[in-house]
PDB file of C-alpha atoms in Angstrom:
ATOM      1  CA  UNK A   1     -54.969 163.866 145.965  1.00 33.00           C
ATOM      2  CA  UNK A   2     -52.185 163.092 151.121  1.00 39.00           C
ATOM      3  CA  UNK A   3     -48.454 165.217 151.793  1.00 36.00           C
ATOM      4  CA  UNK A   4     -50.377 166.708 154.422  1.00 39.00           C
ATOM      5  CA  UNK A   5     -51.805 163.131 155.147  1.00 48.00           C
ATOM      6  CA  UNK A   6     -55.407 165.019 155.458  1.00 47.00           C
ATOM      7  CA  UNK A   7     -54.824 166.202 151.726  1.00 44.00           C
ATOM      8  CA  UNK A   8     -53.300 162.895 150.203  1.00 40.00           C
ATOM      9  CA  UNK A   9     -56.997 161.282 150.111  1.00 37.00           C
ATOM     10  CA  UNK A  10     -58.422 162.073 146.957  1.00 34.00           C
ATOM     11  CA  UNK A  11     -61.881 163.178 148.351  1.00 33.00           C
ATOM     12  CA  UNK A  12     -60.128 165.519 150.971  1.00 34.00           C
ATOM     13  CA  UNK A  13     -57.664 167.445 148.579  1.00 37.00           C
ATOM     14  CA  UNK A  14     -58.944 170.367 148.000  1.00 32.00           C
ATOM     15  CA  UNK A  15     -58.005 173.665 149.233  1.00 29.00           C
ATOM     16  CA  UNK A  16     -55.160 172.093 151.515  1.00 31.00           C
ATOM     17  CA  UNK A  17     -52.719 170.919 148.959  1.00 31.00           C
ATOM     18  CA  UNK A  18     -54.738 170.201 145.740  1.00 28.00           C
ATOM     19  CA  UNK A  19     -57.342 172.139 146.046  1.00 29.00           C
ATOM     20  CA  UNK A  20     -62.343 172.022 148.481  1.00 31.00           C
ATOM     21  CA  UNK A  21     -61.691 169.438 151.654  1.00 34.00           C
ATOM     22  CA  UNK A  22     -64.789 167.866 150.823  1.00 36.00           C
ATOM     23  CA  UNK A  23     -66.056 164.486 149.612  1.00 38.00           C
ATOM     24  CA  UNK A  24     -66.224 165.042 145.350  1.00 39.00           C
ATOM     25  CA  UNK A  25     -69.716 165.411 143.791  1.00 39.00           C
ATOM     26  CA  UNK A  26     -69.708 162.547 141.265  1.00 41.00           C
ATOM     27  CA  UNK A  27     -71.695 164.073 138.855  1.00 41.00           C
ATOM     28  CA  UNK A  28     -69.287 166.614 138.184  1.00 43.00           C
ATOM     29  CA  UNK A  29     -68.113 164.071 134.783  1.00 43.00           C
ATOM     30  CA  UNK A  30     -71.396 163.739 134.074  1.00 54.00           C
ATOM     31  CA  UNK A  31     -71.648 160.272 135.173  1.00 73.00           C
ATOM     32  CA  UNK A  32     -73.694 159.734 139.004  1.00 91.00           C
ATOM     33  CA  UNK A  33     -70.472 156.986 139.730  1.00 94.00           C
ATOM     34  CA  UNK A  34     -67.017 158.266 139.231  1.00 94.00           C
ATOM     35  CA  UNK A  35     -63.617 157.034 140.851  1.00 96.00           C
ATOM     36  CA  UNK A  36     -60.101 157.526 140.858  1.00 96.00           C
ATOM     37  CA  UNK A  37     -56.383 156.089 141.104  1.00 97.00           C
ATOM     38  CA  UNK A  38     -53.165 157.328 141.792  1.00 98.00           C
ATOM     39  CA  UNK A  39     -49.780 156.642 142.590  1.00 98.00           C
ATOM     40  CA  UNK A  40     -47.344 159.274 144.303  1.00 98.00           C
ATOM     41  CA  UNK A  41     -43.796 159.276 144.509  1.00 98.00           C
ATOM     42  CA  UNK A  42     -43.475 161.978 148.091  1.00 98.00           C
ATOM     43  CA  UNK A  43     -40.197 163.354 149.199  1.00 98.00           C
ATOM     44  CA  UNK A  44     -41.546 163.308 152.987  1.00 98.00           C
ATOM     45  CA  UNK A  45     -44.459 161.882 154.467  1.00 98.00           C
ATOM     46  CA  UNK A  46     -46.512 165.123 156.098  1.00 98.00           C
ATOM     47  CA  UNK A  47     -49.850 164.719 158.630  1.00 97.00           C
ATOM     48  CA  UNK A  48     -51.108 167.688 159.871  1.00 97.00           C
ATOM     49  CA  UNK A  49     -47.371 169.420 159.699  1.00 97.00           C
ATOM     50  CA  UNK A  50     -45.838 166.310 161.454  1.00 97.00           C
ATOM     51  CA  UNK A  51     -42.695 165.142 159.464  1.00 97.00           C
ATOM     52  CA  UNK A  52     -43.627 161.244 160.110  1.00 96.00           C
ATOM     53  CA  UNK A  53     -40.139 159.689 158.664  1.00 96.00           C
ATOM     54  CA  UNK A  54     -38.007 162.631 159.851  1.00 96.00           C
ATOM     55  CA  UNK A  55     -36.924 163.617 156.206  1.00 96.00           C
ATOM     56  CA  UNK A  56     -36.319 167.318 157.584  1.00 97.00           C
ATOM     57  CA  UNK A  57     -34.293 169.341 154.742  1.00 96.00           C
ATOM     58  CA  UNK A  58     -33.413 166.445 153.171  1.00 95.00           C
ATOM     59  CA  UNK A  59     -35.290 166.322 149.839  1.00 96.00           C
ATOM     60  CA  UNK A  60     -36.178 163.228 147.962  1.00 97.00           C
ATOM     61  CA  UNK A  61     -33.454 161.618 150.397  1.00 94.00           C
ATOM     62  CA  UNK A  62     -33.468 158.634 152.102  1.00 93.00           C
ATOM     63  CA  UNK A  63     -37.125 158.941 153.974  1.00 95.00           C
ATOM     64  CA  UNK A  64     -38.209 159.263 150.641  1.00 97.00           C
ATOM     65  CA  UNK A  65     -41.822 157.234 150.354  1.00 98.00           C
ATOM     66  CA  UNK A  66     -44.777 156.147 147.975  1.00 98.00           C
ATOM     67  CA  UNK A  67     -48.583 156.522 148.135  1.00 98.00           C
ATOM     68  CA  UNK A  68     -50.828 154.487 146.413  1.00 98.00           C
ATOM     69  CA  UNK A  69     -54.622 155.028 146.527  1.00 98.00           C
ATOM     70  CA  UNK A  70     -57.964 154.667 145.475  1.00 97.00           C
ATOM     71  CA  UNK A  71     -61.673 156.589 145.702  1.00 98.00           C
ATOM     72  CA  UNK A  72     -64.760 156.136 144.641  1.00 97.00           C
ATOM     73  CA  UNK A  73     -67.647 158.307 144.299  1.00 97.00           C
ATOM     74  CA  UNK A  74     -71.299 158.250 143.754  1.00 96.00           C
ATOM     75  CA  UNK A  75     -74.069 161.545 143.839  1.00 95.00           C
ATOM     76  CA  UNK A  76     -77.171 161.058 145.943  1.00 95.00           C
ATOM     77  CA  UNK A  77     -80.338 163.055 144.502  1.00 94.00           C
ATOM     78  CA  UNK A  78     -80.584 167.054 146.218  1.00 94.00           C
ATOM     79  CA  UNK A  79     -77.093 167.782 146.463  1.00 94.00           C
ATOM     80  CA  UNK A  80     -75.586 165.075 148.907  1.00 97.00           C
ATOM     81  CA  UNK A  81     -72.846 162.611 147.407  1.00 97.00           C
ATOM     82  CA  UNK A  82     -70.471 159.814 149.194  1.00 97.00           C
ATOM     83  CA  UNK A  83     -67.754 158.852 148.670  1.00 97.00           C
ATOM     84  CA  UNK A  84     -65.055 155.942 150.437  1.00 98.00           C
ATOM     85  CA  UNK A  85     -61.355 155.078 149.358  1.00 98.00           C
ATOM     86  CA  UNK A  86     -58.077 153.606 150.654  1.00 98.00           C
ATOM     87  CA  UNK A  87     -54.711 154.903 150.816  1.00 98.00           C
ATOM     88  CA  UNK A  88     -51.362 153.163 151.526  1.00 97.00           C
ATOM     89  CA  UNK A  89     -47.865 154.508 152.638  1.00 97.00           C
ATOM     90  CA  UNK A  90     -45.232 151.941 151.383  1.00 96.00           C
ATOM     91  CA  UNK A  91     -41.516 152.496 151.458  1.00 95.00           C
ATOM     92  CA  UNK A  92     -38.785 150.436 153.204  1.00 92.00           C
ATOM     93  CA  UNK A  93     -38.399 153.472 155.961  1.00 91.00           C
ATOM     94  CA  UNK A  94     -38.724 151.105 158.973  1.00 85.00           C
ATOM     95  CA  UNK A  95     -37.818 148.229 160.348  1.00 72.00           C
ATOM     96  CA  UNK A  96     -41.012 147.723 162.389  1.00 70.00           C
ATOM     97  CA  UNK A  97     -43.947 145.519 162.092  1.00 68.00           C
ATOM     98  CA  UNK A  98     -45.909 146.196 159.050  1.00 69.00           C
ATOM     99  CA  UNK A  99     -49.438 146.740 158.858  1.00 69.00           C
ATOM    100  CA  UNK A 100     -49.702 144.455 155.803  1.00 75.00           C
ATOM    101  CA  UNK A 101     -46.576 142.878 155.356  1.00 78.00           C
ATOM    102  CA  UNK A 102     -43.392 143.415 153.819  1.00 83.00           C
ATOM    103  CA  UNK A 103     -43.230 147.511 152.629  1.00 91.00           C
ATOM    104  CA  UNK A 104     -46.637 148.528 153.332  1.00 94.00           C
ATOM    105  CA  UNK A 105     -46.178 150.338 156.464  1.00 94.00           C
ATOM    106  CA  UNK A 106     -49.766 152.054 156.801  1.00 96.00           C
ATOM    107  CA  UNK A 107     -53.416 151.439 155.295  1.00 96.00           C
ATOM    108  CA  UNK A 108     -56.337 153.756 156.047  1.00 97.00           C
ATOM    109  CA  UNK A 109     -59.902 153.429 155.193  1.00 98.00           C
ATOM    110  CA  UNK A 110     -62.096 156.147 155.226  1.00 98.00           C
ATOM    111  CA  UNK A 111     -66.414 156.825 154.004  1.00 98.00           C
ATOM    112  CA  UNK A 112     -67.482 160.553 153.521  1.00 98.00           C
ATOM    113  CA  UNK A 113     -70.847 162.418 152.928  1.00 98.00           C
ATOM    114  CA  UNK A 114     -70.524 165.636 151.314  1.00 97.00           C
ATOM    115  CA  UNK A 115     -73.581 168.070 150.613  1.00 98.00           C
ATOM    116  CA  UNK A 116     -73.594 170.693 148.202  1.00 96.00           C
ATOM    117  CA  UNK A 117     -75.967 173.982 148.576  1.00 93.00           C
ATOM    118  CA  UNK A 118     -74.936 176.915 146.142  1.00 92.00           C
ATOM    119  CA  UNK A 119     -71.339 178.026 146.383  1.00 93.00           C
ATOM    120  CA  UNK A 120     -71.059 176.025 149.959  1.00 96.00           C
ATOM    121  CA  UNK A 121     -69.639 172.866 150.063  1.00 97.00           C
ATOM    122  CA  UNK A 122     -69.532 170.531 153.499  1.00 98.00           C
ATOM    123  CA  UNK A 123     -68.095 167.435 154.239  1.00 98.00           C
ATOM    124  CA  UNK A 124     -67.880 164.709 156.791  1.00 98.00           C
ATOM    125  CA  UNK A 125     -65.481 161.970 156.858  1.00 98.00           C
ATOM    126  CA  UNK A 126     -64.259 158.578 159.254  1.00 98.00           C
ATOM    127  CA  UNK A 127     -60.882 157.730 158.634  1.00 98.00           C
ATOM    128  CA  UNK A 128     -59.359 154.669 160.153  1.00 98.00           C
ATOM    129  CA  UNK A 129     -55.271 155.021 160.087  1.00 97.00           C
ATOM    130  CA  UNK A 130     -54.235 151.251 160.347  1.00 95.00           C
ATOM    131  CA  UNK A 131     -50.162 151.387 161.561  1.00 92.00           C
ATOM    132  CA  UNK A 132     -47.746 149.048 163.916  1.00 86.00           C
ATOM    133  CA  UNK A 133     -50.389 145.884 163.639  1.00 86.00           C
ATOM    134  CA  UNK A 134     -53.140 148.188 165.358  1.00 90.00           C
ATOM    135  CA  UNK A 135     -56.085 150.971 164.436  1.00 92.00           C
ATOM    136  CA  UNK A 136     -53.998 153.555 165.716  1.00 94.00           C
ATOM    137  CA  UNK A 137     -55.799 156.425 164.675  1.00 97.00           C
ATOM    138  CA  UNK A 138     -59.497 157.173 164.546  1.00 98.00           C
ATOM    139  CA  UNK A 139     -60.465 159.767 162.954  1.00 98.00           C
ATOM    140  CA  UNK A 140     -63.703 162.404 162.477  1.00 98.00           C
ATOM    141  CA  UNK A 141     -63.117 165.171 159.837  1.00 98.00           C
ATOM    142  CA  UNK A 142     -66.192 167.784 159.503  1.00 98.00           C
ATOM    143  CA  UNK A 143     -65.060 170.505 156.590  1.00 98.00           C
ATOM    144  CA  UNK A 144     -66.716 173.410 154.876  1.00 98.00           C
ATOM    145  CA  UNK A 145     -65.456 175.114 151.063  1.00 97.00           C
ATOM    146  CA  UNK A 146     -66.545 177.577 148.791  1.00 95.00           C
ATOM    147  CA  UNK A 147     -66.526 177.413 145.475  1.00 93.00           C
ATOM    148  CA  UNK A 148     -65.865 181.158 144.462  1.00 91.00           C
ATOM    149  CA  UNK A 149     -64.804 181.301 140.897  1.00 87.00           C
ATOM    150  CA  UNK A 150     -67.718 182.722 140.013  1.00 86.00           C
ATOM    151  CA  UNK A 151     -66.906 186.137 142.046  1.00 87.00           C
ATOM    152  CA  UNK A 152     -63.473 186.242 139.993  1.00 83.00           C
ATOM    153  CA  UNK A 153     -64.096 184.798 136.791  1.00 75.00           C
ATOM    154  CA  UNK A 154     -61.386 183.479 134.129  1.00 72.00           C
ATOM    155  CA  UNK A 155     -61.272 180.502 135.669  1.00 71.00           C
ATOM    156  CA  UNK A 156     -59.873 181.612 138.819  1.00 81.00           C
ATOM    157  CA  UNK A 157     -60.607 181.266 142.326  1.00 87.00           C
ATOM    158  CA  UNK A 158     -59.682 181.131 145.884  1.00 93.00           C
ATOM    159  CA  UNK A 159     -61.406 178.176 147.026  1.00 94.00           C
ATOM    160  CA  UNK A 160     -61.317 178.984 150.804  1.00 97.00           C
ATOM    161  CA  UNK A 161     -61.881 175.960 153.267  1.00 97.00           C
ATOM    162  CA  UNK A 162     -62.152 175.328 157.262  1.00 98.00           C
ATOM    163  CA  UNK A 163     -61.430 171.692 158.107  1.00 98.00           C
ATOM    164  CA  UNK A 164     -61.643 170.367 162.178  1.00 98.00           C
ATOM    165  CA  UNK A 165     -59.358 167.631 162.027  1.00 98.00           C
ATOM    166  CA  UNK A 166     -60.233 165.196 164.843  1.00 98.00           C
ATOM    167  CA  UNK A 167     -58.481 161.886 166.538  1.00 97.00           C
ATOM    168  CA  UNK A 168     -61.605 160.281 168.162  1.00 97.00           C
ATOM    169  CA  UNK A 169     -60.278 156.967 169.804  1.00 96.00           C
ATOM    170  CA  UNK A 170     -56.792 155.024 168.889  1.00 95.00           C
ATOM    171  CA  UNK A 171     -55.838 151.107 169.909  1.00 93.00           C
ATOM    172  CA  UNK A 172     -52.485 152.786 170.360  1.00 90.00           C
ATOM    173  CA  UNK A 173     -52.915 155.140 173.149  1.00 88.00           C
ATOM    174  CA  UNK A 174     -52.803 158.583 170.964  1.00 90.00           C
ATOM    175  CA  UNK A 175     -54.379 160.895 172.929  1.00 92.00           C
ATOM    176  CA  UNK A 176     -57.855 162.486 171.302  1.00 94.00           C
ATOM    177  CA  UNK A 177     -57.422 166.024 169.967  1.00 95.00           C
ATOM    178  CA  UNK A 178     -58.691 168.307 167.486  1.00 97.00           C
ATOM    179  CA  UNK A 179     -56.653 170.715 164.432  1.00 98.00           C
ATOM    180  CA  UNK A 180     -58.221 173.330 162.930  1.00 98.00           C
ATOM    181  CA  UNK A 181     -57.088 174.116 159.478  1.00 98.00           C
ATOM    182  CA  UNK A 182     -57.918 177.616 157.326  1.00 98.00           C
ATOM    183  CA  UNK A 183     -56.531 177.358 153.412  1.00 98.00           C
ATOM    184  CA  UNK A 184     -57.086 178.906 150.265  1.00 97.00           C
ATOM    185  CA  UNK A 185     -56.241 177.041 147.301  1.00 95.00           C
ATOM    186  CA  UNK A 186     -56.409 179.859 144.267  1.00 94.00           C
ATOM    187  CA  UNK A 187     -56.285 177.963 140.575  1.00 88.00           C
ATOM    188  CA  UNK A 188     -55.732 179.174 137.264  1.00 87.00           C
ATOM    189  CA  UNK A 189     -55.045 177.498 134.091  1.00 88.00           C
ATOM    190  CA  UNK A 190     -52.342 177.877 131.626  1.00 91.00           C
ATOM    191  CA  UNK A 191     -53.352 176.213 128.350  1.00 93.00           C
ATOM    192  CA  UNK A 192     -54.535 172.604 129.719  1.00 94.00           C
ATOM    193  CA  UNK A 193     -52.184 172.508 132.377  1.00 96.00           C
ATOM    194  CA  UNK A 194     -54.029 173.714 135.498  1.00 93.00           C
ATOM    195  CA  UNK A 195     -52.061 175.491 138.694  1.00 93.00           C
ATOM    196  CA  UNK A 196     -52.718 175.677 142.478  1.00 95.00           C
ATOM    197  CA  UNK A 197     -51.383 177.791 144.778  1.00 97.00           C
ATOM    198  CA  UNK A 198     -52.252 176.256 148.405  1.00 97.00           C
ATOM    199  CA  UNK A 199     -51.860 177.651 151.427  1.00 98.00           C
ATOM    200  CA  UNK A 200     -53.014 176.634 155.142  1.00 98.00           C
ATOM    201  CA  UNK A 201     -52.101 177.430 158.714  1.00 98.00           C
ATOM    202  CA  UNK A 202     -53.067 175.196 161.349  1.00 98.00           C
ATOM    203  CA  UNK A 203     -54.016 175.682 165.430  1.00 97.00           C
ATOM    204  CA  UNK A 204     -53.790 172.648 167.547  1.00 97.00           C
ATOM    205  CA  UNK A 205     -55.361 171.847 170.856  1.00 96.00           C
ATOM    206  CA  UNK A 206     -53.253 170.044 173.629  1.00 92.00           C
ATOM    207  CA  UNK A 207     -51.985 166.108 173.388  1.00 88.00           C
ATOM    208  CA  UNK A 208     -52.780 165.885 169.254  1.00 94.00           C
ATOM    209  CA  UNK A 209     -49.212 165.714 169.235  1.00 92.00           C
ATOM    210  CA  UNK A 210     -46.504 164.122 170.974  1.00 80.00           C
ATOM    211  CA  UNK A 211     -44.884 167.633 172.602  1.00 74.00           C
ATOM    212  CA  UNK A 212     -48.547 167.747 174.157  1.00 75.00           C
ATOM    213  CA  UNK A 213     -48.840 171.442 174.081  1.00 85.00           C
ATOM    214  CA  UNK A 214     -51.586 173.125 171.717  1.00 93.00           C
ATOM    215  CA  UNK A 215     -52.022 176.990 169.920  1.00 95.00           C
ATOM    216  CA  UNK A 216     -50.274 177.636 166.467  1.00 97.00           C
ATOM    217  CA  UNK A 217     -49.141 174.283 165.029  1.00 97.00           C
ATOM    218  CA  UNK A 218     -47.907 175.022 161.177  1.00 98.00           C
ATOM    219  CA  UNK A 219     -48.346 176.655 158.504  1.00 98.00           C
ATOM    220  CA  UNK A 220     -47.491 175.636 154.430  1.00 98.00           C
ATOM    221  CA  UNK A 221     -47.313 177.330 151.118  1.00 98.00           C
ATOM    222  CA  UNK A 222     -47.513 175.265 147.692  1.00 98.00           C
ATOM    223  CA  UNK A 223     -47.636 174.989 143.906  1.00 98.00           C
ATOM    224  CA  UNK A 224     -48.806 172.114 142.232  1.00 97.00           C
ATOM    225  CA  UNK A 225     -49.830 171.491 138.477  1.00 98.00           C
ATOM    226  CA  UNK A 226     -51.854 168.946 136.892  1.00 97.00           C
ATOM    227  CA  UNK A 227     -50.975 167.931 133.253  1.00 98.00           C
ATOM    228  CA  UNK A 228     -53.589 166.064 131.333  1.00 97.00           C
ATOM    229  CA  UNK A 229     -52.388 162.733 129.389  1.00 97.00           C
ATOM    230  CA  UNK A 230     -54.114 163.713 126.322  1.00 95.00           C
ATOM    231  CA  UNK A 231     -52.497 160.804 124.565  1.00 96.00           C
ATOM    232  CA  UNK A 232     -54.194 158.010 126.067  1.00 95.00           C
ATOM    233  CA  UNK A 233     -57.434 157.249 124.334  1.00 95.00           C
ATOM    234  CA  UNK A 234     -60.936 158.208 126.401  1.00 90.00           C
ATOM    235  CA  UNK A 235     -60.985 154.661 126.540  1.00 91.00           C
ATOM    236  CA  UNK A 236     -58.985 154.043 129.262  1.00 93.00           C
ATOM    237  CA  UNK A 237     -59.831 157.101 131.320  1.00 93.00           C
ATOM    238  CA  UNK A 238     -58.690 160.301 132.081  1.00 96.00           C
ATOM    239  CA  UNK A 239     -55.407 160.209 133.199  1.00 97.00           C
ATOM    240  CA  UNK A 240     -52.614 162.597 134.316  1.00 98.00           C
ATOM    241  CA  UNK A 241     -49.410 163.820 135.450  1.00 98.00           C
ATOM    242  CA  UNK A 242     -48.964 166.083 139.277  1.00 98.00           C
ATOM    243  CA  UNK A 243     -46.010 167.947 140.000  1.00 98.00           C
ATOM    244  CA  UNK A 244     -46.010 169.809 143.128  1.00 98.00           C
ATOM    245  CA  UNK A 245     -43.741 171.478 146.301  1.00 98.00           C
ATOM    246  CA  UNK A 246     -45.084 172.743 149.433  1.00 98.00           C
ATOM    247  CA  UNK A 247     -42.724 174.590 151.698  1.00 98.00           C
ATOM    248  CA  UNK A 248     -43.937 174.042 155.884  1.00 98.00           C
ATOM    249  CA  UNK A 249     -43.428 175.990 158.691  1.00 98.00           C
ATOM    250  CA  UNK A 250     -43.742 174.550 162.296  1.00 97.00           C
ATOM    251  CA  UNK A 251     -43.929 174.909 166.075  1.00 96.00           C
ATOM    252  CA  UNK A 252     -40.940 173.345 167.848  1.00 93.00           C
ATOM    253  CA  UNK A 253     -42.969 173.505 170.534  1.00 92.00           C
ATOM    254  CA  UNK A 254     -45.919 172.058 169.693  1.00 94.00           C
ATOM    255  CA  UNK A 255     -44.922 169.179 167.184  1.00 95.00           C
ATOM    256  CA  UNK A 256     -41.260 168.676 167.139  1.00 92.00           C
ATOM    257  CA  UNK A 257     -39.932 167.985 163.580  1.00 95.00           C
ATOM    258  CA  UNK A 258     -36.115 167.539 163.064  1.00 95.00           C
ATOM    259  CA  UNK A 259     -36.354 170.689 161.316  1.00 97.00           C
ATOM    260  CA  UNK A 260     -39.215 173.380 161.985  1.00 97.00           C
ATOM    261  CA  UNK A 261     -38.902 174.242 158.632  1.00 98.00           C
ATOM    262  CA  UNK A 262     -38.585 172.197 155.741  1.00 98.00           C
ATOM    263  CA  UNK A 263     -39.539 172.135 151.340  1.00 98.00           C
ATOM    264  CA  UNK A 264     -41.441 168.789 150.183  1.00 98.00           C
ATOM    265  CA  UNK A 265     -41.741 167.242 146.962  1.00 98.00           C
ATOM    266  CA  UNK A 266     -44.624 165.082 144.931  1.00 98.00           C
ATOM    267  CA  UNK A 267     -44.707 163.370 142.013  1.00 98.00           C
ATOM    268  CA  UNK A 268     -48.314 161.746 140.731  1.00 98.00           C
ATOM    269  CA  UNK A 269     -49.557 159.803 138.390  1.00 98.00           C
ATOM    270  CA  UNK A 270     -53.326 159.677 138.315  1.00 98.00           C
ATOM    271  CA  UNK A 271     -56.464 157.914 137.167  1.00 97.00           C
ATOM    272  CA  UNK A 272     -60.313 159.248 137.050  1.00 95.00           C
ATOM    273  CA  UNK A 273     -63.418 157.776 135.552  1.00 90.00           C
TER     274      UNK A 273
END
């Protein structure tokens, strides 16, 4: 739970491509500790509307890649929780230096404290994006969601969210700069297969990206599913099965894909205890 790279990490999925873009409240399983796992097969490798491999129109082509990941998750007594996970990018797309070695081209760290009051949910997050041998990102995410199923009822809702996406400091020379992100993420379930519907649009300010100019960066419309594996016993966790396409549209201007507009693809296979 990152195509957009800020909605890959588990704890930050919400609204933008999963679904709330703030750290999980453990409890939620009933358990004060909970974590989770997942593997992603990703048809293009997406942060903050940049296409990072270049796979343009070309769908589950040759910048194909993989995400692997990991979160855990504890709740902290009146309504605060934290949370702190790892994600990797590893695919064969470059012949660079590796941050790791051998396919691993990226590893990021990140910690988050999340507070819940009512409906309101808000988030803060450090993110360390470790690519080319270097930190080369730093990175300060502040988000707010609501939680407004209760307005609709039948299990629906539109899960608005406001993230302010910011790079704080880089060993690489990026330049700081802030996105702001709106999305809605309305859910519904079908049986026990549960549906999002995400959708975002994104203003930059000048220098996040490597055009240097700022205002209306992207925008991005999705549908994912989650399938439950009821077959494997409680035992081993809950695990299960994400399908999902998100169709982006971008600034030429201010980011500078091969192609402004462009459908993505993701495949996941995921863990939670």
């Amino acid at each position: 739970m990152k195509q957009l790279r800020n909605a890959i990490f588990p704890a930050l999925a919400g609204a933008l491509v999963w679904g709330a873009s703030s750290p999980a409240i453990a409890d939620e399983a009933g358990s004060a500790v909970s974590g989770s796992f997942g593997v992603d097969y990703a048809s293009h490798f997406v942060s903050y509307g940049a296409d990072v491999w270049g796979g343009g129109s070309d769908f589950y082509g040759s910048q194909s890649t993989t995400f692997v990941w990991f979160d855990i998750a504890t709740s902290l007594p009146n309504g605060f929780s934290w949370n702190f996970g790892v994600w990797g990018d590893v695919n064969d797309n470059s012949d660079g230096p590796a941050t790791v070695g051998g396919n691993i081209q990226e590893i990021d760290t990140y910690i988050g404290i999340g507070y819940g009051a009512g409906i309101a949910s808000f988030g803060v997050t450090y993110q360390e994006w470790n690519y080319g041998g270097v930190t080369a990102e730093r990175i300060l995410d502040l988000s707010v969601g609501l939680d407004d199923s209760g307005v609709w009822g039948g299990g629906f809702a539109l899960n608005p969210g406001l993230t302010v996406h910011m790079r704080v400091g880089s060993e690489a020379g990026a330049e700081e700069g802030q996105v702001y992100v709106l999305s809605v993420g309305p859910g519904f379930d079908v049986g026990s297969v549960s549906f999002s519907v995400p959708v975002a649009v994104a203003m930059v300010s000048d220098d996040y990206y490597i055009e240097g100019e700022g205002g209306y960066a992207y925008s991005s419309v999705g549908l994912s599913a989650s399938v439950p594996m009821t077959f494997v016993p409680e035992a081993y966790g809950s695990w299960s099965l994400g399908f999902g396409t998100t169709y982006y549209m971008t600034s030429e201007d201010v980011i500078g894909n091969p192609e402004d507009d462009f459908l993505t693809g993701i495949v996941s296979l995921g863990l939670s205890f």
